Amino acid sequence: MSTPEHDPVPAFPMKRTCPFAPPDEYRRMRATAPVVRAALPTGAPVWAVTRHAEARQLLSDPRISSNTGRPERPRGPDDDRPDDGFFVDLDPPEHTRFRRLLIPELGARPMEAMRPALQRIADRAVDELLAAGPPADLVALYARRVPSRVLCELFGVPAADHAFFESRLRMLSVTSMDPSVAAQASGDVRGYLRELIGDAPRDPHRGMIRRLAARHLPTGELTTDELINIGFLLLLAGYDSPANTISMGVLTLLRHPAQLAALRADPGLLPGTIEELLRFHSVQDWVSFDRIATDDLEIGSARIRAGDRLTVLAASANRDARAFDNPDDFDIHRPANHHLAFGHGVHQCVGRNLARAELRIAVGTLLTRMPALRLAVTFEELPFAYDAPFFGLHALPVTW
């Protein structure tokens, strides 16, 4: 892919200027074409897919590869090939092999069975928030606490280790990541996952990691390193995104009091509210930041060559007026919300059933039990994480 020197291209990362909207450049790119040239942070050229229909097309096209280890992929000196078990960076059939093993743990049926545990986690976090007394930081005491404890429940982490596990997840958070701190936390978490795997013969049914180890290590379907990386990947995906969606979701509802009142009056609106929050915020701007074309193809008017790199901008696609009426409006009554917050195609988020159940219970429980919840500071005083890969809040001071 070549770009004339006189034709400047937008470069990532592109910063937001409004907490309730994607970067302004996304709107300009989307108006220009469904697929536009851009530059990665390294300066390397990339095709950015900005519109909803073309994003779905690309995400389901087998000629678009997620495998960052493909030999034709342009590589830099610091690029690593995918670790064993990092299935998001693999294509079928390798990707399918890992995904098939996870469906019995993360499908709709096991997530429905997990709902009572999710409710206990949310209720306990509200109890602790109330006990702390106003004003309190909803991010620290609720929005981050619920996902970390959900992951502890999913992984079978004993109660005595919850504080350790939660602290390491906070250290890994990309909202405020310090590379040296994150490296230490990564080693600690991987070591802990190895201990859980080693404990599988003694307690093979407690938590997803032990169950996967007991089922698939003896058969050779998984190796220990693969399972550690699967667990680590699920932790990264299952912490920042729901934590930021909870905090930004609560803030959004507080800023739309009429819709908040409608939701409180009719809890049946909660599932649609969560889908709208996922569309409206898209706390992760892109679905996949670095995919590669394995063959020549056309998307929209763009001629993609084999070897070209592509990124799908979910935050842009989810604001596409061709797919959503009044896309910049927050509307809990929005019908047929086919957003791309969880991606599309074979790489659609494997944890989406858990995410939906967790968000519904976390937001619903908070609003039900704290009817007088409101901001403890002005909106202008809120510290937004504008520079983070997952957009959110550093803190959300509330009172009641």
Coordinates of C-alpha atoms in Angstrom, one line a residue:
M1 CA 0.0 0.0 0.0
S2 CA 1.5 3.3 -1.1
T3 CA 0.4 6.8 -0.2
P4 CA 1.7 9.9 -2.1
E5 CA 3.7 12.3 0.1
H6 CA 1.4 15.2 -0.7
D7 CA -1.6 13.2 0.5
P8 CA -1.4 13.3 4.4
V9 CA -3.1 10.5 6.2
P10 CA -4.6 10.4 9.7
A11 CA -2.3 8.7 12.2
F12 CA -3.2 6.6 15.3
P13 CA -3.7 7.1 18.1
M14 CA -6.4 9.7 17.6
K15 CA -7.6 11.3 20.8
R16 CA -11.1 12.0 21.9
T17 CA -12.1 15.5 22.8
C18 CA -15.5 14.6 24.1
P19 CA -16.1 11.7 26.6
F20 CA -19.3 10.7 24.9
A21 CA -18.0 10.6 21.3
P22 CA -15.2 8.8 19.4
P23 CA -12.3 10.9 18.1
D24 CA -13.4 13.7 15.8
E25 CA -11.2 12.3 13.1
Y26 CA -13.3 9.1 12.9
R27 CA -16.3 11.2 11.7
R28 CA -14.2 12.8 9.0
M29 CA -12.8 9.5 7.9
R30 CA -16.2 7.9 7.8
A31 CA -17.6 10.7 5.7
T32 CA -14.7 10.3 3.2
A33 CA -15.0 6.6 2.5
P34 CA -15.8 3.3 4.2
V35 CA -12.1 2.3 4.0
V36 CA -9.4 5.0 4.2
R37 CA -5.7 5.1 4.5
A38 CA -4.2 5.8 7.9
A39 CA -0.9 5.3 9.7
L40 CA -0.2 3.1 12.7
P41 CA 1.7 4.5 15.7
T42 CA 4.9 3.1 14.2
G43 CA 4.2 5.1 11.0
A44 CA 3.4 1.9 9.0
P45 CA 0.5 2.3 6.6
V46 CA -2.9 0.7 7.4
W47 CA -6.4 0.6 5.9
A48 CA -8.9 1.8 8.5
V49 CA -12.5 0.5 8.1
T50 CA -14.9 3.2 9.3
R51 CA -18.4 2.1 8.3
H52 CA -20.7 -0.6 9.8
A53 CA -21.5 -2.6 6.7
E54 CA -17.9 -2.8 5.5
A55 CA -16.7 -3.6 9.0
R56 CA -19.0 -6.6 9.1
Q57 CA -17.9 -7.6 5.6
L58 CA -14.2 -7.5 6.5
L59 CA -14.7 -9.3 9.9
S60 CA -16.4 -12.2 8.1
D61 CA -14.0 -12.4 5.1
P62 CA -11.7 -15.4 5.2
R63 CA -9.2 -13.5 3.1
I64 CA -8.5 -11.3 6.2
S65 CA -6.1 -12.9 8.6
S66 CA -5.7 -12.2 12.4
N67 CA -2.5 -14.2 12.5
T68 CA 0.2 -11.8 13.5
G69 CA 2.8 -14.5 12.9
R70 CA 2.1 -14.9 9.2
P71 CA 5.3 -14.7 7.2
E72 CA 3.9 -12.1 4.8
R73 CA 3.0 -9.7 7.6
P74 CA 5.2 -6.6 7.7
R75 CA 7.3 -6.9 10.9
G76 CA 9.1 -4.5 13.1
P77 CA 12.1 -5.3 15.3
D78 CA 9.9 -5.4 18.4
D79 CA 7.2 -7.6 16.9
D80 CA 6.6 -10.9 18.6
R81 CA 4.9 -13.9 17.0
P82 CA 1.7 -15.0 18.8
D83 CA 2.2 -16.9 22.0
D84 CA 0.7 -20.4 22.3
G85 CA -2.9 -20.0 23.3
F86 CA -3.3 -16.4 22.2
F87 CA -6.1 -17.5 19.9
V88 CA -7.3 -14.0 19.0
D89 CA -4.1 -13.8 16.9
L90 CA -4.8 -17.0 15.1
D91 CA -6.9 -18.1 12.1
P92 CA -9.0 -21.2 11.7
P93 CA -8.4 -24.0 12.2
E94 CA -6.0 -23.2 15.0
H95 CA -8.3 -20.5 16.3
T96 CA -11.3 -22.9 16.1
R97 CA -9.4 -25.5 18.2
F98 CA -9.0 -23.2 21.1
R99 CA -12.5 -21.6 20.8
R100 CA -14.2 -25.0 20.7
L101 CA -12.6 -25.9 24.1
L102 CA -13.9 -22.6 25.7
I103 CA -17.5 -22.8 24.5
P104 CA -18.6 -25.3 27.3
E105 CA -17.3 -22.8 29.8
L106 CA -18.4 -19.5 28.3
G107 CA -21.5 -20.3 26.3
A108 CA -25.0 -19.1 27.1
R109 CA -26.0 -22.1 29.3
P110 CA -23.0 -21.9 31.8
M111 CA -23.3 -18.1 32.0
E112 CA -27.0 -18.5 32.9
A113 CA -26.0 -20.9 35.7
M114 CA -23.5 -18.3 36.9
R115 CA -26.1 -15.5 37.3
P116 CA -26.7 -16.2 41.1
A117 CA -22.9 -15.8 41.7
L118 CA -22.9 -12.6 39.7
Q119 CA -25.8 -11.3 41.7
R120 CA -23.9 -12.1 45.0
I121 CA -20.8 -10.3 43.7
A122 CA -22.8 -7.1 42.7
D123 CA -24.7 -7.1 46.0
R124 CA -21.6 -7.4 48.1
A125 CA -19.9 -4.6 46.1
V126 CA -22.9 -2.3 46.7
D127 CA -22.8 -3.2 50.4
E128 CA -19.2 -2.1 50.5
L129 CA -19.9 1.0 48.6
L130 CA -22.7 2.0 51.1
A131 CA -20.5 1.1 54.0
A132 CA -17.7 3.4 52.7
G133 CA -20.2 6.2 52.8
P134 CA -20.5 9.2 50.5
P135 CA -18.7 10.6 48.7
A136 CA -17.1 7.5 47.2
D137 CA -15.3 6.6 44.1
L138 CA -17.5 4.3 42.0
V139 CA -14.6 3.3 39.8
A140 CA -12.5 1.9 42.6
L141 CA -15.2 0.6 44.8
Y142 CA -17.6 -0.9 42.2
A143 CA -16.8 -0.6 38.5
R144 CA -13.4 -2.3 38.9
R145 CA -14.3 -4.5 41.9
V146 CA -17.2 -6.3 40.2
P147 CA -15.2 -7.5 37.1
S148 CA -12.2 -8.6 39.2
R149 CA -14.4 -10.7 41.5
V150 CA -16.3 -12.1 38.6
L151 CA -13.0 -13.3 37.1
C152 CA -12.1 -14.8 40.5
E153 CA -15.4 -16.7 40.5
L154 CA -14.9 -17.8 36.9
F155 CA -11.3 -19.0 37.5
G156 CA -12.0 -20.6 40.9
V157 CA -9.7 -18.3 42.8
P158 CA -10.0 -19.0 46.6
A159 CA -11.4 -16.2 48.7
A160 CA -8.1 -15.9 50.5
D161 CA -6.4 -15.0 47.2
H162 CA -9.0 -12.4 46.0
A163 CA -7.1 -9.4 47.3
F164 CA -3.8 -10.6 45.6
F165 CA -5.7 -11.3 42.3
E166 CA -7.6 -8.0 42.3
S167 CA -4.4 -6.0 43.0
R168 CA -2.6 -7.7 40.0
L169 CA -5.6 -6.9 37.7
R170 CA -5.4 -3.3 38.7
M171 CA -1.7 -3.3 38.0
L172 CA -2.4 -4.7 34.5
S173 CA -5.1 -2.2 33.7
V174 CA -4.4 -0.4 30.5
T175 CA -6.4 2.6 31.7
S176 CA -3.4 3.6 33.8
M177 CA -0.7 1.1 32.9
D178 CA 2.9 1.5 34.0
P179 CA 5.0 -0.8 31.9
S180 CA 7.3 -1.9 34.7
V181 CA 4.4 -2.5 37.1
A182 CA 2.5 -4.3 34.4
A183 CA 5.5 -6.6 33.7
Q184 CA 5.7 -7.6 37.4
A185 CA 1.9 -8.2 37.5
S186 CA 2.0 -10.3 34.3
G187 CA 4.6 -12.5 35.8
D188 CA 2.7 -12.8 39.1
V189 CA -0.6 -13.7 37.3
R190 CA 1.0 -16.2 35.0
G191 CA 2.6 -17.8 38.0
Y192 CA -0.7 -18.0 39.8
L193 CA -2.4 -19.5 36.8
R194 CA 0.3 -22.2 36.7
E195 CA -0.5 -23.0 40.3
L196 CA -4.2 -23.3 39.5
I197 CA -3.4 -25.7 36.7
G198 CA -1.1 -27.7 39.0
D199 CA -4.0 -28.0 41.5
A200 CA -6.3 -29.5 38.9
P201 CA -5.8 -33.2 39.8
R202 CA -6.7 -32.4 43.4
D203 CA -9.7 -30.2 42.7
P204 CA -10.7 -30.7 39.0
H205 CA -14.1 -29.1 39.1
R206 CA -13.4 -25.8 40.8
G207 CA -13.2 -23.0 38.3
M208 CA -12.7 -22.8 34.6
I209 CA -8.9 -23.1 34.6
R210 CA -8.8 -26.3 36.7
R211 CA -11.6 -27.8 34.6
L212 CA -9.9 -27.1 31.3
A213 CA -6.6 -28.5 32.7
A214 CA -8.3 -31.7 34.0
R215 CA -10.1 -32.2 30.7
H216 CA -7.6 -31.3 28.1
L217 CA -4.0 -31.5 29.4
P218 CA -4.1 -35.3 29.8
T219 CA -5.4 -35.7 26.2
G220 CA -2.8 -33.3 24.7
E221 CA -5.5 -31.0 23.4
L222 CA -3.9 -28.2 25.4
T223 CA -0.4 -27.6 26.9
T224 CA 0.2 -25.9 30.2
D225 CA 1.6 -22.8 28.4
E226 CA -1.4 -22.6 26.1
L227 CA -3.8 -22.7 29.0
I228 CA -1.8 -20.1 30.9
N229 CA -2.0 -17.8 27.9
I230 CA -5.7 -18.5 27.4
G231 CA -6.3 -17.6 31.0
F232 CA -4.2 -14.4 30.7
L233 CA -6.0 -13.3 27.6
L234 CA -9.4 -13.8 29.2
L235 CA -8.2 -11.8 32.2
L236 CA -7.1 -8.9 30.0
A237 CA -10.4 -8.9 28.0
G238 CA -12.6 -9.4 31.1
Y239 CA -11.3 -6.6 33.3
D240 CA -10.8 -3.2 31.6
S241 CA -13.6 -3.4 29.1
P242 CA -16.5 -4.2 31.6
A243 CA -15.0 -1.9 34.3
N244 CA -15.0 1.1 31.9
T245 CA -18.4 0.2 30.5
I246 CA -19.9 0.1 34.0
S247 CA -18.5 3.4 35.1
M248 CA -19.2 5.2 31.7
G249 CA -22.6 3.6 31.6
V250 CA -23.6 4.8 35.0
L251 CA -22.3 8.3 34.2
T252 CA -24.2 8.3 30.9
L253 CA -27.5 7.4 32.7
L254 CA -26.9 10.1 35.3
R255 CA -26.5 12.6 32.4
H256 CA -29.8 11.4 30.9
P257 CA -32.2 11.6 33.8
A258 CA -35.3 11.0 31.8
Q259 CA -34.0 7.7 30.4
L260 CA -32.7 6.8 33.8
A261 CA -36.2 7.3 35.2
A262 CA -37.7 5.2 32.4
L263 CA -35.2 2.4 33.2
R264 CA -36.0 2.4 36.9
A265 CA -39.7 2.4 36.1
D266 CA -39.3 -0.5 33.7
P267 CA -36.5 -3.0 34.4
G268 CA -37.4 -4.8 31.2
L269 CA -35.5 -2.0 29.4
L270 CA -32.2 -3.1 31.0
P271 CA -31.0 -5.5 28.3
G272 CA -31.6 -2.9 25.6
T273 CA -29.9 -0.3 27.8
I274 CA -26.7 -2.4 28.1
E275 CA -26.6 -2.9 24.3
E276 CA -27.0 0.8 23.8
L277 CA -24.2 1.5 26.2
L278 CA -22.0 -0.9 24.4
R279 CA -22.7 0.8 21.1
F280 CA -22.6 4.3 22.4
H281 CA -19.3 4.1 24.2
S282 CA -17.3 1.3 22.4
V283 CA -14.7 1.8 25.1
Q284 CA -12.2 0.0 22.9
D285 CA -11.9 2.0 19.7
W286 CA -11.1 -0.9 17.4
V287 CA -12.2 -4.5 17.0
S288 CA -8.8 -5.7 15.7
F289 CA -6.0 -3.2 15.4
D290 CA -3.8 -5.2 13.0
R291 CA -5.2 -7.7 10.5
I292 CA -3.7 -8.6 7.2
A293 CA -5.1 -9.3 3.7
T294 CA -4.0 -12.7 2.4
D295 CA -5.3 -12.0 -1.1
D296 CA -6.3 -9.0 -3.2
L297 CA -9.8 -7.8 -2.6
E298 CA -12.0 -4.7 -2.7
I299 CA -13.9 -3.3 0.3
G300 CA -16.0 -0.3 -0.7
S301 CA -13.9 1.6 -3.3
A302 CA -10.6 0.5 -1.7
R303 CA -8.4 -2.0 -3.5
I304 CA -6.7 -4.0 -0.8
R305 CA -3.5 -5.8 -1.8
A306 CA -2.3 -9.1 -0.3
G307 CA -0.1 -8.2 2.6
D308 CA -1.8 -4.9 3.4
R309 CA -2.7 -4.2 7.0
L310 CA -6.2 -3.3 8.2
T311 CA -7.9 -2.2 11.3
V312 CA -11.6 -2.1 12.1
L313 CA -12.7 1.0 14.0
A314 CA -15.7 -0.3 16.0
A315 CA -16.2 3.1 17.6
S316 CA -16.6 4.6 14.2
A317 CA -18.8 1.8 12.8
N318 CA -21.1 2.0 15.9
R319 CA -21.7 5.7 15.0
D320 CA -22.5 5.1 11.3
A321 CA -25.8 6.8 10.3
R322 CA -26.2 4.2 7.6
A323 CA -26.7 1.5 10.3
F324 CA -28.2 3.5 13.2
D325 CA -30.8 6.3 13.3
N326 CA -29.4 9.4 15.0
P327 CA -26.2 7.5 16.0
D328 CA -24.8 10.2 18.2
D329 CA -27.9 10.1 20.5
F330 CA -28.0 7.8 23.5
D331 CA -31.3 6.0 23.3
I332 CA -32.2 3.0 25.6
H333 CA -35.2 2.4 23.4
R334 CA -33.1 1.8 20.3
P335 CA -34.4 -1.3 18.3
A336 CA -32.3 -3.9 16.7
N337 CA -29.0 -2.8 18.1
H338 CA -26.5 -4.7 15.9
H339 CA -23.4 -3.0 17.3
L340 CA -19.9 -4.3 16.8
A341 CA -18.6 -3.9 20.4
F342 CA -18.1 -7.6 20.5
G343 CA -16.8 -7.9 17.0
H344 CA -18.3 -10.1 14.3
G345 CA -17.5 -13.3 12.5
V346 CA -15.3 -16.1 13.7
H347 CA -13.4 -13.9 16.1
Q348 CA -16.5 -12.4 17.8
C349 CA -15.8 -12.1 21.5
V350 CA -15.9 -15.5 23.1
G351 CA -16.8 -13.9 26.5
R352 CA -19.8 -11.9 25.3
N353 CA -22.3 -13.9 27.2
L354 CA -20.5 -13.3 30.4
A355 CA -20.0 -9.7 29.6
R356 CA -23.7 -9.1 28.9
A357 CA -24.8 -10.9 32.1
E358 CA -22.2 -9.1 34.2
L359 CA -23.1 -5.7 32.9
R360 CA -26.8 -6.2 33.3
I361 CA -26.5 -7.3 36.8
A362 CA -23.9 -4.8 37.8
V363 CA -25.7 -1.8 36.4
G364 CA -29.2 -3.0 37.3
T365 CA -28.2 -3.8 40.9
L366 CA -26.5 -0.5 41.5
L367 CA -29.5 1.5 40.2
T368 CA -32.1 -0.5 42.1
R369 CA -30.3 -0.4 45.4
M370 CA -29.1 3.2 45.2
P371 CA -32.0 5.3 43.9
A372 CA -30.5 8.6 45.0
L373 CA -27.1 8.0 43.3
R374 CA -25.7 11.2 41.8
L375 CA -22.4 12.9 41.0
A376 CA -20.4 14.2 44.0
V377 CA -18.5 16.7 41.8
T378 CA -19.3 18.7 38.7
F379 CA -19.1 16.9 35.3
E380 CA -16.2 19.2 34.4
E381 CA -14.1 17.9 37.3
L382 CA -14.3 14.2 36.2
P383 CA -10.9 12.7 35.3
F384 CA -11.3 10.9 32.0
A385 CA -8.7 8.5 30.7
Y386 CA -8.3 10.2 27.3
D387 CA -4.9 8.6 26.5
A388 CA -5.8 5.0 27.4
P389 CA -6.4 2.2 24.9
F390 CA -9.7 1.5 26.7
F391 CA -11.5 4.8 27.2
G392 CA -13.0 5.4 30.7
L393 CA -12.7 7.2 33.9
H394 CA -9.8 7.3 36.4
A395 CA -12.4 8.0 39.1
L396 CA -16.1 8.7 39.4
P397 CA -17.0 10.4 42.7
V398 CA -20.6 9.8 43.7
T399 CA -22.9 10.5 46.6
W400 CA -26.4 9.4 47.5

